């Protein structure tokens, strides 16, 4: 039996005293945030479970009580949530302790420390605590977050992006051309999420955007915001909540403006007051009662079924409710120019950044802006990789303004580079100074046609995840070659037709292509920025396609979508191995919590033998700079992306589970003997070996969207037993050649 981890083990690993570890884990805020974050991460990696005072270090018996911690009960939404939680938990046999923190993080931290040992679980509503604080309590008690998400933790949120988009579209169609957001507390996750969603909607509909920051979320806060709003008024205002909106409406009318004739107003929460004031207030309904019911159910399940509980992030859809505070026929007279925001001083540079999501990266953005006060990063959220690329690409081809910085998957980088949308940052100095700081394969994939177009953020080399318990049950060995993989897969499927040795992900074309890259084949060669040589019908390419089809025919592989951007789709145990990018490890851990310790990691099989194994990349992101920025803004953007991707502080603040593209990152984890708690294995030595074996003789086509679309239409439907998918190569190549020619490429 594995020896129980103690605070002394953590102290030795972290290089601090046991008392420092104790303070970090039980008294948050007593030491520096950086040290506390590092200790908390080491505790998780070692699999530490904090004792609750009994001799065996187990959990205390049930108290029959839960706790909810809210910023303030003066907010009607929070009061509704607390009341609904209490009523719902009573039906499940629990009482509820409610603590009001008066909007103060220090009070919230004390409240959390108080309830940790006196309740069975905690609901944190719109928490202002740091991620390390919240993850620390998870070592002891089940926690459910409301109005906030943290990767890997249970949460209930209301997705406001769709409702905000509905409201912004309504405003645009009725003649509004500019928006101000009256922002709430700076430490509020929901405030930042609403701000980003409003920012994205303004960008999407070409509406001027500005923000009045850190308004008190109450009637008096709305009144105080009017003076700042009137400095540069806009056609419409979104307010952090309905109370703030109501205060703004009253004060702006006293200043001589009419609602909605001069300015339209939209709030959040849909509290009763909004329907009683004149004019009635348009609002985003945050569905407080529905949130509370879902949270109570999840918290009860987490408490009673802790060993198998899967921390699902529950997301409800907000609703836009249009009332009299929106002018249906606005004649705009307040045009400020696109995407304007008041800068903090005349020499401050504001850079817009488009990415699919910012929840995990906001701590890094905030730290950069704290240490670089003259550069402000303004995030625009695309929500998914596909939407982000589509939004950026639509603006490129229609010659519309684009964000200053964009975070895209490396497969899409050539498409944007070839169009002239991205800034070529090549140069001897960049290659000499930054190149050695980045993993070699990731650095190469940030180039197109010999030019550098960004700095990569993560590594995504392929490894083989496998269920060692099932391999042992069926008497199988971890295959060293794909021939062995096929032979063992046939034996497995013959014994149990419901199980497969592996899976072929059809979510997009990347997993399919990874097999060709691991085999050392090239379906095409990008010779320069205007010439492509296709060789999809070469014998070696046909061999790999035929091998995959044979595996499908004989039940070795099964082809289906593998995951939904959050969790694995197949049932646990259907596949004994998954050969995929290293980042899938955290998806496995979140999807199959009951399988902890059963999954292991190895190098993928080789097409010849293990000594000649080559690996591939799947996914991986790069931050790039849009072309055409003035020199001063270019320099600021390069300063940011270099810090964001490679600075040690930024790397340390990365969300757990990812693998930084910084050179030596996995080697350092290997040197320290870092154990992953889910795999119960030092997985980083495998990642390091895979990184060293990535086949770098590979080109991404400069039209990935079309490549993927043709794969989905033509090849994916044939990836089934008897589908003869390998016969589709000729037609696939023909279609890609036609498209390449239509885009001005020379085709060979």
XYZ file of C-alpha atoms in Angstrom:
748
model
C 0.000 0.000 0.000
C 1.271 3.450 -0.902
C 2.501 5.463 2.104
C 0.253 8.353 3.131
C 1.548 11.776 2.071
C 2.170 14.209 4.940
C 2.968 17.902 5.183
C 6.605 16.880 5.747
C 6.707 15.291 2.286
C 5.239 18.464 0.793
C 7.721 20.638 2.702
C 10.652 18.606 1.408
C 9.417 18.841 -2.189
C 8.694 22.570 -1.931
C 11.885 23.444 -0.033
C 10.027 25.149 2.820
C 9.343 24.386 6.464
C 6.442 22.133 7.558
C 4.919 25.099 9.403
C 4.845 27.066 6.149
C 3.040 24.182 4.467
C 0.568 24.042 7.343
C -0.184 27.759 7.051
C -0.565 27.513 3.272
C -3.067 24.671 3.513
C -5.075 25.719 6.556
C -4.684 29.501 6.881
C -4.766 31.064 3.394
C -3.344 34.545 3.077
C -0.696 34.120 5.787
C 2.152 33.682 3.281
C 2.872 35.063 -0.185
C 0.380 34.089 -2.897
C 3.165 32.727 -5.096
C 4.488 30.383 -2.382
C 1.001 29.338 -1.353
C 0.068 28.544 -4.960
C 3.212 26.434 -5.414
C 2.623 24.501 -2.169
C -1.011 23.865 -3.077
C 0.000 22.553 -6.506
C 2.659 20.240 -5.016
C 0.094 18.941 -2.499
C -2.269 18.075 -5.351
C 0.508 16.440 -7.393
C 1.542 14.273 -4.448
C -2.058 13.266 -3.774
C -2.234 14.870 -0.302
C -5.525 14.670 1.595
C -5.650 17.090 4.495
C -6.604 15.470 7.813
C -9.778 16.544 9.534
C -8.511 15.931 13.049
C -8.965 12.190 13.418
C -6.073 9.838 13.928
C -6.384 8.222 10.534
C -6.555 11.459 8.597
C -10.020 10.639 7.236
C -13.045 12.869 6.994
C -15.196 13.752 9.970
C -18.625 12.157 10.219
C -21.480 14.043 8.585
C -22.645 17.165 10.437
C -25.909 17.376 8.536
C -25.103 21.003 7.673
C -24.005 22.845 4.550
C -22.768 26.424 4.214
C -23.289 29.116 1.601
C -20.962 32.114 1.488
C -22.302 35.148 -0.389
C -20.764 38.589 -1.052
C -23.819 40.433 0.318
C -27.427 39.601 1.098
C -28.373 43.150 0.106
C -28.119 41.913 -3.481
C -31.513 40.430 -4.356
C -29.996 37.755 -6.603
C -27.707 36.476 -3.843
C -30.562 36.512 -1.339
C -32.696 34.492 -3.742
C -29.902 31.970 -4.238
C -29.357 31.542 -0.485
C -33.065 31.142 0.204
C -33.564 28.618 -2.597
C -30.474 26.667 -1.510
C -31.847 26.429 2.015
C -35.239 25.150 0.876
C -33.721 22.658 -1.586
C -31.200 21.291 0.922
C -33.904 20.863 3.553
C -35.638 18.378 1.257
C -32.391 16.384 1.229
C -31.949 16.364 4.996
C -29.432 19.220 5.383
C -29.496 22.502 7.232
C -27.779 25.590 5.833
C -25.478 28.172 7.404
C -25.462 31.463 5.464
C -22.519 33.864 5.764
C -22.473 37.388 4.311
C -18.932 38.653 3.602
C -19.845 42.303 2.906
C -18.049 42.141 -0.478
C -14.680 41.749 1.300
C -12.304 38.920 0.245
C -10.579 38.957 3.655
C -13.911 38.338 5.395
C -14.729 35.606 2.882
C -11.402 33.916 3.607
C -12.116 33.928 7.346
C -15.637 32.619 6.768
C -14.281 29.783 4.675
C -11.766 28.831 7.356
C -14.537 28.872 9.951
C -16.963 26.585 8.122
C -14.387 24.081 6.827
C -14.590 21.858 9.899
C -18.214 22.467 10.796
C -20.144 21.559 7.650
C -20.230 18.772 5.058
C -19.936 21.024 2.029
C -19.707 24.656 0.936
C -21.428 26.678 -1.795
C -19.380 29.733 -2.809
C -21.473 32.391 -4.561
C -19.614 34.867 -6.795
C -16.475 34.184 -4.777
C -13.753 36.829 -4.704
C -11.174 34.332 -3.394
C -8.109 33.336 -5.352
C -8.006 29.997 -7.134
C -5.381 28.612 -4.675
C -7.678 29.465 -1.751
C -10.581 27.599 -3.316
C -8.529 24.603 -4.404
C -7.111 24.356 -0.881
C -10.512 23.871 0.703
C -11.232 21.213 -1.915
C -8.595 19.092 -0.216
C -10.935 18.869 2.784
C -14.552 19.624 1.851
C -16.715 19.402 -1.270
C -17.175 22.836 -2.835
C -19.643 24.006 -5.459
C -19.037 27.351 -7.176
C -21.884 29.572 -8.313
C -21.285 32.412 -10.759
C -17.680 31.322 -11.246
C -15.752 28.480 -12.846
C -12.357 26.946 -12.115
C -11.102 24.087 -14.308
C -11.729 20.702 -12.725
C -14.062 21.983 -9.984
C -17.823 21.623 -9.754
C -19.657 24.824 -10.656
C -23.001 26.248 -11.682
C -22.929 29.272 -13.945
C -25.319 31.090 -16.210
C -23.954 31.582 -19.714
C -24.669 35.232 -20.465
C -22.944 35.410 -23.846
C -26.011 34.421 -25.867
C -28.334 36.791 -24.002
C -25.835 39.649 -24.290
C -25.548 38.934 -28.001
C -29.361 39.089 -28.281
C -29.407 42.439 -26.486
C -26.531 43.878 -28.552
C -28.127 42.741 -31.797
C -31.417 44.363 -30.738
C -29.550 47.582 -29.984
C -27.667 47.504 -33.284
C -30.794 46.814 -35.331
C -32.636 49.693 -33.647
C -29.920 52.221 -34.509
C -27.527 52.153 -31.536
C -23.844 52.320 -32.434
C -22.045 52.578 -29.070
C -22.074 50.821 -25.678
C -20.733 51.621 -22.229
C -20.379 48.902 -19.602
C -20.711 50.008 -15.976
C -18.450 47.349 -14.469
C -18.859 45.799 -11.032
C -16.245 44.821 -8.413
C -12.765 44.229 -9.824
C -12.403 40.852 -8.084
C -15.703 39.477 -9.360
C -15.439 36.606 -11.846
C -18.961 37.239 -13.134
C -18.143 40.911 -13.694
C -15.147 40.056 -15.838
C -17.095 37.413 -17.758
C -19.912 39.886 -18.462
C -17.408 42.545 -19.524
C -15.704 40.165 -21.939
C -19.027 39.053 -23.410
C -20.180 42.653 -23.908
C -16.794 43.457 -25.421
C -17.119 40.550 -27.832
C -20.669 41.531 -28.821
C -19.584 45.120 -29.475
C -16.748 43.828 -31.626
C -19.075 41.485 -33.521
C -21.584 44.243 -34.352
C -19.048 47.042 -34.964
C -20.274 49.071 -32.022
C -18.071 51.492 -30.131
C -17.220 50.142 -26.697
C -15.997 51.753 -23.501
C -16.085 50.822 -19.838
C -16.513 52.638 -16.533
C -14.600 50.470 -14.100
C -15.230 49.359 -10.503
C -18.682 50.773 -9.864
C -20.268 49.889 -6.537
C -22.951 47.301 -7.394
C -25.830 49.263 -5.848
C -28.030 52.347 -6.331
C -25.379 54.785 -5.132
C -22.801 53.180 -7.429
C -25.062 53.888 -10.396
C -25.405 57.508 -9.379
C -21.631 57.912 -9.035
C -21.041 56.320 -12.474
C -22.979 59.060 -14.286
C -20.159 61.614 -14.103
C -17.702 59.237 -15.783
C -20.310 58.184 -18.346
C -20.980 61.802 -19.342
C -17.285 62.363 -20.181
C -17.894 60.358 -23.371
C -21.538 59.259 -23.503
C -22.716 56.367 -25.643
C -26.060 55.300 -27.089
C -26.548 52.406 -24.667
C -25.401 51.263 -21.238
C -25.051 47.765 -19.791
C -24.800 47.775 -15.984
C -23.277 45.018 -13.841
C -26.597 44.445 -12.068
C -30.117 45.860 -11.934
C -29.480 47.896 -8.776
C -26.549 49.652 -10.429
C -28.671 50.195 -13.543
C -31.558 51.652 -11.524
C -29.203 54.066 -9.770
C -27.785 55.134 -13.119
C -31.264 55.682 -14.607
C -32.331 57.932 -11.740
C -29.118 59.979 -11.745
C -28.806 60.400 -15.506
C -32.390 61.684 -15.666
C -31.527 64.267 -13.019
C -28.636 65.282 -15.281
C -31.122 66.091 -18.049
C -30.984 62.970 -20.248
C -34.036 60.952 -21.163
C -34.419 57.170 -20.875
C -34.601 55.621 -23.460
C -34.673 58.535 -25.946
C -31.083 59.640 -25.220
C -29.615 56.451 -23.758
C -30.902 52.866 -23.540
C -30.132 50.833 -20.410
C -29.781 47.076 -19.783
C -29.111 45.484 -16.383
C -28.406 41.985 -15.080
C -30.241 39.705 -12.616
C -33.943 40.388 -13.371
C -34.794 41.428 -9.805
C -38.297 42.631 -8.936
C -37.289 46.302 -8.793
C -36.544 46.310 -12.526
C -40.171 45.790 -13.459
C -41.395 48.466 -11.012
C -39.273 51.491 -11.962
C -40.147 53.895 -14.808
C -39.294 53.122 -17.522
C -39.244 49.403 -16.819
C -35.711 48.013 -17.017
C -34.484 45.678 -19.746
C -32.333 42.998 -18.152
C -30.447 39.726 -18.469
C -32.250 37.104 -16.361
C -29.611 35.248 -14.309
C -32.013 32.480 -13.203
C -31.054 32.577 -9.538
C -33.519 29.920 -8.371
C -32.474 27.469 -11.114
C -28.805 28.021 -10.234
C -29.437 27.336 -6.556
C -31.388 24.136 -7.208
C -28.659 22.760 -9.480
C -25.992 23.712 -6.930
C -27.843 22.032 -4.050
C -28.199 18.821 -6.043
C -24.513 18.817 -7.050
C -23.306 19.603 -3.524
C -25.402 16.801 -2.050
C -24.077 14.345 -4.623
C -20.480 15.460 -4.040
C -20.910 14.904 -0.304
C -22.637 11.533 -0.437
C -20.843 10.052 -3.464
C -17.384 11.588 -3.078
C -15.460 8.593 -4.456
C -17.253 8.602 -7.814
C -18.391 12.227 -8.033
C -17.586 13.825 -11.387
C -17.197 17.608 -10.978
C -19.512 18.704 -13.765
C -19.582 22.416 -14.629
C -23.325 23.014 -15.009
C -24.126 25.868 -17.380
C -27.584 27.400 -17.740
C -28.547 29.850 -20.477
C -29.368 33.405 -19.463
C -32.357 35.133 -21.049
C -32.602 38.686 -22.397
C -35.799 40.407 -21.290
C -36.582 43.526 -23.353
C -38.573 46.262 -21.587
C -39.159 49.995 -21.965
C -35.579 51.126 -21.226
C -34.472 50.338 -24.819
C -35.225 52.855 -27.575
C -36.719 50.953 -30.547
C -35.764 53.708 -33.033
C -32.492 55.225 -31.917
C -30.852 57.916 -34.041
C -27.237 57.729 -32.974
C -25.276 60.945 -32.541
C -22.493 59.535 -30.351
C -19.952 58.015 -32.727
C -16.553 57.675 -31.077
C -14.713 55.394 -33.494
C -14.513 51.610 -33.261
C -13.669 49.815 -30.013
C -12.654 52.931 -28.091
C -11.873 52.786 -24.399
C -10.520 55.588 -22.268
C -6.885 54.862 -21.539
C -5.436 55.350 -18.088
C -2.856 57.859 -19.272
C -1.659 59.323 -22.545
C 1.207 56.835 -22.893
C -0.830 53.705 -22.086
C -1.162 51.208 -24.961
C -4.386 49.178 -25.058
C -4.074 45.942 -27.040
C -7.111 43.862 -27.976
C -6.635 40.088 -27.772
C -8.959 37.521 -29.376
C -8.991 34.012 -27.886
C -11.523 31.242 -27.499
C -11.678 31.632 -23.688
C -9.974 33.547 -20.894
C -11.156 31.828 -17.713
C -7.863 29.985 -17.246
C -5.623 32.800 -18.470
C -7.005 35.846 -16.628
C -4.599 35.413 -13.666
C -1.733 35.623 -16.151
C -3.194 38.662 -17.937
C -3.743 40.435 -14.635
C -0.200 39.697 -13.475
C 1.212 41.029 -16.757
C -0.769 44.261 -16.466
C 0.302 44.625 -12.834
C 3.976 44.358 -13.797
C 3.624 46.279 -17.101
C 1.282 49.149 -16.122
C 1.573 50.941 -19.469
C 0.267 47.990 -21.504
C -3.399 47.049 -21.089
C -4.696 43.773 -22.567
C -8.356 43.986 -23.603
C -9.696 40.409 -24.040
C -12.279 39.517 -26.705
C -13.729 36.046 -26.239
C -14.523 33.792 -29.212
C -15.895 30.992 -26.962
C -14.538 28.079 -29.083
C -11.491 27.568 -31.293
C -13.760 27.224 -34.329
C -15.703 30.410 -33.584
C -12.527 32.338 -32.815
C -10.973 31.432 -36.148
C -14.226 32.090 -38.017
C -14.646 35.509 -36.388
C -11.089 36.542 -37.171
C -11.171 35.116 -40.692
C -14.491 36.807 -41.525
C -12.938 40.166 -40.639
C -9.813 39.466 -42.653
C -11.616 38.572 -45.883
C -14.052 41.497 -45.502
C -11.247 43.972 -44.714
C -12.703 44.875 -41.325
C -10.683 45.826 -38.225
C -9.110 42.831 -36.483
C -7.825 42.457 -32.902
C -4.205 43.343 -32.243
C -3.365 39.864 -30.908
C -4.951 36.493 -31.663
C -4.559 33.098 -29.973
C -5.130 30.278 -32.473
C -4.343 26.598 -32.891
C -1.129 26.043 -34.791
C -2.955 24.137 -37.535
C -4.800 27.375 -38.387
C -1.697 29.572 -38.269
C -0.616 28.990 -41.915
C -4.077 29.973 -43.180
C -3.877 33.352 -41.463
C -0.204 33.830 -42.309
C -0.713 33.085 -46.007
C -3.511 35.661 -46.153
C -1.202 38.398 -44.888
C -3.268 38.854 -41.714
C -0.411 38.104 -39.289
C 2.752 40.030 -38.577
C 5.959 38.317 -39.651
C 8.122 38.556 -36.527
C 11.066 36.695 -38.043
C 14.519 37.973 -37.475
C 17.942 36.759 -36.477
C 17.635 38.330 -33.035
C 14.239 36.724 -32.352
C 15.422 33.313 -33.515
C 18.600 33.618 -31.450
C 17.027 34.985 -28.254
C 13.597 33.338 -28.142
C 14.037 30.163 -30.205
C 16.193 28.329 -27.621
C 13.568 29.093 -24.946
C 10.855 27.091 -26.748
C 10.351 23.364 -27.340
C 11.808 22.600 -30.772
C 8.745 21.028 -32.372
C 6.389 23.716 -31.043
C 8.771 26.454 -32.240
C 8.898 24.973 -35.711
C 5.117 24.783 -35.947
C 4.891 28.533 -35.231
C 6.611 29.075 -38.605
C 5.077 29.083 -42.068
C 7.112 29.063 -45.271
C 10.250 29.750 -43.267
C 8.852 32.788 -41.428
C 7.875 33.121 -37.771
C 4.328 34.255 -36.989
C 3.944 33.833 -33.234
C 5.129 32.256 -30.013
C 3.641 28.872 -29.044
C 2.152 28.366 -25.606
C 1.974 24.618 -25.090
C 3.260 21.262 -26.200
C 0.864 18.751 -27.691
C 2.926 15.695 -28.581
C 1.228 12.309 -28.786
C 1.482 9.635 -26.097
C -0.449 6.438 -25.422
C -2.841 6.455 -22.466
C -3.801 2.923 -21.461
C -5.862 1.087 -18.845
C -3.291 -1.146 -17.180
C -5.943 -3.068 -15.226
C -7.821 -4.048 -18.379
C -4.613 -4.845 -20.239
C -3.704 -7.244 -17.423
C -7.208 -8.744 -17.323
C -7.005 -9.675 -20.996
C -3.347 -10.725 -20.869
C -2.183 -7.946 -23.199
C 1.130 -6.136 -23.315
C 1.613 -2.448 -24.030
C 2.371 -2.666 -27.777
C 5.736 -1.414 -28.992
C 4.762 -1.408 -32.687
C 1.527 -0.883 -34.580
C 1.771 -4.450 -35.869
C 1.667 -5.654 -32.254
C -1.181 -3.219 -31.612
C -3.180 -4.781 -34.443
C -2.540 -8.369 -33.322
C -3.471 -7.675 -29.695
C -6.510 -5.657 -30.791
C -7.831 -8.574 -32.839
C -7.450 -10.924 -29.863
C -9.212 -8.465 -27.552
C -12.164 -7.845 -29.858
C -12.591 -11.565 -30.483
C -12.878 -12.185 -26.734
C -15.052 -9.133 -26.053
C -16.717 -7.418 -29.056
C -17.774 -4.554 -26.803
C -14.183 -3.435 -26.235
C -11.599 -1.994 -28.621
C -7.884 -1.604 -28.183
C -7.982 1.939 -29.551
C -10.085 4.775 -30.922
C -9.888 6.985 -34.007
C -11.253 10.431 -33.138
C -13.437 11.941 -35.879
C -14.051 15.281 -34.135
C -11.822 16.837 -36.787
C -9.046 15.779 -39.141
C -6.135 16.190 -36.716
C -6.191 12.749 -35.069
C -6.434 10.991 -38.430
C -3.458 12.958 -39.783
C -1.397 12.250 -36.653
C -1.013 8.605 -37.745
C 0.561 9.684 -41.040
C 2.938 11.986 -39.189
C 3.893 9.235 -36.711
C 4.587 6.960 -39.700
C 6.963 9.489 -41.244
C 4.784 10.119 -44.306
C 3.813 13.474 -45.824
C 0.519 13.754 -47.743
C 1.688 17.160 -49.007
C 4.676 19.486 -48.950
C 4.360 23.270 -48.654
C 7.388 24.257 -50.712
C 7.024 28.005 -50.191
C 4.283 30.534 -49.471
C 2.704 29.973 -52.907
C 3.502 26.369 -53.907
C 2.074 23.074 -52.603
C 3.052 19.606 -53.765
C 0.404 16.965 -53.038
C 1.418 13.326 -52.621
C -1.653 11.809 -50.982
C -1.626 8.813 -53.339
C 1.984 7.808 -52.679
C 2.429 4.179 -51.605
C 3.478 5.047 -48.047
C 0.480 7.330 -47.543
C -1.831 4.638 -48.934
C -0.239 2.085 -46.605
C -1.095 4.114 -43.482
C -4.646 4.774 -44.686
C -5.044 1.058 -45.484
C -3.699 0.045 -42.082
C -6.225 2.265 -40.302
C -9.039 0.830 -42.405
C -7.902 -2.724 -41.629
C -7.969 -1.882 -37.903
C -11.533 -0.636 -38.334
C -12.551 -3.715 -40.334
C -11.213 -6.120 -37.694
C -12.469 -4.347 -34.565
C -9.083 -3.083 -33.405
C -10.114 0.566 -33.707
C -13.491 2.232 -33.521
C -13.999 5.660 -35.145
C -16.186 8.214 -33.373
C -15.989 11.694 -31.818
C -13.831 11.388 -28.707
C -14.658 14.421 -26.576
C -16.869 17.526 -26.430
C -14.286 20.170 -25.410
C -14.873 19.266 -21.745
C -15.252 15.509 -21.252
C -14.710 12.189 -22.957
C -17.802 11.001 -24.807
C -17.268 7.182 -24.762
C -18.094 5.173 -21.654
C -15.182 4.240 -19.426
C -13.629 0.916 -20.426
C -14.772 0.919 -24.047
C -11.206 1.630 -25.165
C -8.130 0.133 -23.540
C -5.806 2.702 -25.114
C -6.074 6.229 -26.448
C -3.156 7.532 -28.509
C -3.545 11.291 -28.405
C -1.939 14.594 -27.409
C -0.634 14.843 -23.846
C -3.271 17.429 -22.897
C -5.945 14.718 -23.107
C -4.669 13.495 -19.736
C -6.570 16.179 -17.831
C -9.699 15.390 -19.886
C -9.430 11.733 -18.864
C -9.016 12.696 -15.213
C -12.081 14.936 -15.262
C -14.165 12.416 -17.240
C -13.391 9.213 -15.364
C -12.677 10.123 -11.712
C -13.431 6.553 -10.574
C -10.573 5.318 -12.807
C -7.912 7.143 -10.800
C -4.728 5.069 -10.781
C -5.976 2.745 -13.530
C -4.781 4.824 -16.474
C -1.073 4.936 -17.301
C 1.014 6.690 -19.955
C 3.543 5.280 -22.423
C 5.116 6.234 -25.722
C 2.965 5.471 -28.759
C 3.821 2.358 -30.788
C 6.281 2.680 -33.656
C 5.524 1.752 -37.234
C 8.800 -0.194 -37.335
C 10.051 -0.673 -33.768
C 10.173 1.245 -30.526
C 13.674 2.561 -31.165
C 12.366 4.306 -34.294
C 9.129 5.613 -32.814
C 8.099 9.003 -34.115
C 5.402 11.077 -32.474
C 3.091 13.806 -33.731
C 1.308 16.914 -32.481
C -2.448 17.376 -32.076
C -3.640 20.891 -31.330
C -1.389 23.332 -29.549
C -1.870 27.091 -29.525
C 0.178 30.057 -30.681
C -0.263 33.727 -29.876
C 0.291 35.899 -32.945
C 0.247 39.617 -33.757
C -1.996 41.055 -36.444
C -0.237 42.704 -39.373
C -0.234 46.456 -39.799
C 0.248 47.604 -36.204
C 2.366 50.752 -35.773
C 5.893 50.023 -34.494
C 5.190 51.072 -30.886
C 2.136 48.806 -30.695
C 4.080 45.960 -32.335
C 6.774 46.241 -29.682
C 4.193 46.258 -26.909
C 2.440 43.220 -28.406
C 5.719 41.301 -28.710
C 6.590 42.199 -25.110
C 3.260 40.760 -24.015
C 3.289 37.497 -25.988
C 6.880 36.760 -24.968
C 6.007 37.291 -21.278
C 2.693 35.457 -21.565
C 4.180 32.330 -23.119
C 7.659 32.117 -21.620
C 8.090 34.157 -18.432
C 8.537 31.857 -15.381
C 5.839 33.733 -13.444
C 3.326 33.261 -16.262
C 4.243 29.584 -16.592
C 3.745 29.066 -12.862
C 0.269 30.620 -13.084
C -0.842 28.255 -15.861
C -3.856 26.081 -15.113
C -2.904 22.567 -13.933
C -2.826 19.832 -16.579
C -1.326 21.720 -19.485
C 2.243 21.355 -20.714
C 4.049 24.626 -21.373
C 6.016 24.996 -24.613
C 8.891 26.522 -22.651
C 12.068 24.528 -23.254
C 12.974 22.323 -20.308
C 9.505 22.488 -18.742
C 8.800 18.753 -18.781
C 12.440 17.914 -18.162
C 12.341 19.975 -14.973
C 9.214 18.180 -13.777
C 10.914 14.865 -14.574
C 14.047 15.876 -12.687
C 11.947 16.675 -9.633
C 10.236 13.302 -9.877
C 6.824 14.951 -10.009
C 4.056 12.377 -9.629
C 0.699 12.946 -11.266
C -2.023 12.082 -8.707
C -4.498 10.737 -11.272
C -2.100 8.463 -13.127
C -0.022 7.736 -10.008
C 2.954 7.934 -12.317
C 5.738 10.319 -13.212
C 4.173 11.042 -16.596
C 6.473 13.898 -17.546
C 9.411 11.686 -18.397
C 7.166 10.073 -21.039
C 6.137 13.515 -22.299
C 9.798 14.526 -22.521
C 10.686 11.419 -24.528
C 7.740 12.022 -26.839
C 8.735 15.671 -27.329
C 12.188 14.575 -28.419
C 10.678 12.203 -30.997
C 8.162 14.527 -32.664
C 8.399 14.170 -36.437
C 9.278 17.714 -37.452
C 9.289 16.959 -41.171
C 5.648 17.983 -41.465
C 3.745 20.885 -43.009
C 0.339 22.264 -42.097
C -1.709 23.299 -45.112
C -2.533 27.013 -45.389
C -6.268 26.223 -45.516
C -6.972 23.981 -42.550
C -10.683 24.880 -42.496
C -11.165 23.499 -46.006
C -9.006 20.441 -45.257
C -11.156 19.634 -42.229
C -14.406 20.280 -44.094
C -13.454 17.868 -46.887
C -12.371 15.257 -44.340
C -15.747 15.556 -42.586
C -17.706 15.323 -45.851
C -15.675 12.663 -47.624
C -13.429 10.569 -45.371
C -15.055 10.504 -41.927
C -18.268 8.733 -43.110
C -16.099 5.923 -44.530
C -14.215 5.337 -41.261
C -16.227 2.230 -40.372
C -15.919 -1.524 -40.909
C -16.067 -2.139 -44.652
C -15.990 1.582 -45.393
C -12.915 1.473 -47.674
C -11.806 4.860 -46.404
C -8.391 4.410 -48.000
C -10.045 4.536 -51.428
C -11.099 8.117 -50.717
C -7.552 9.502 -50.904
C -7.673 10.205 -54.660
C -10.884 12.207 -54.434
C -9.712 13.983 -51.283
C -6.538 15.069 -53.052
C -8.492 16.196 -56.140
C -10.790 18.402 -54.093
C -7.919 19.949 -52.154
C -6.008 20.679 -55.358
C -9.025 22.448 -56.827
C -9.440 24.547 -53.718
C -5.726 25.396 -53.538
C -5.756 26.507 -57.171
C -8.836 28.650 -56.581
C -6.967 30.399 -53.746
C -4.019 31.284 -55.968
C -1.572 28.558 -54.929
C 0.607 26.767 -57.453
C -0.203 23.049 -57.225
C 2.090 20.191 -58.130
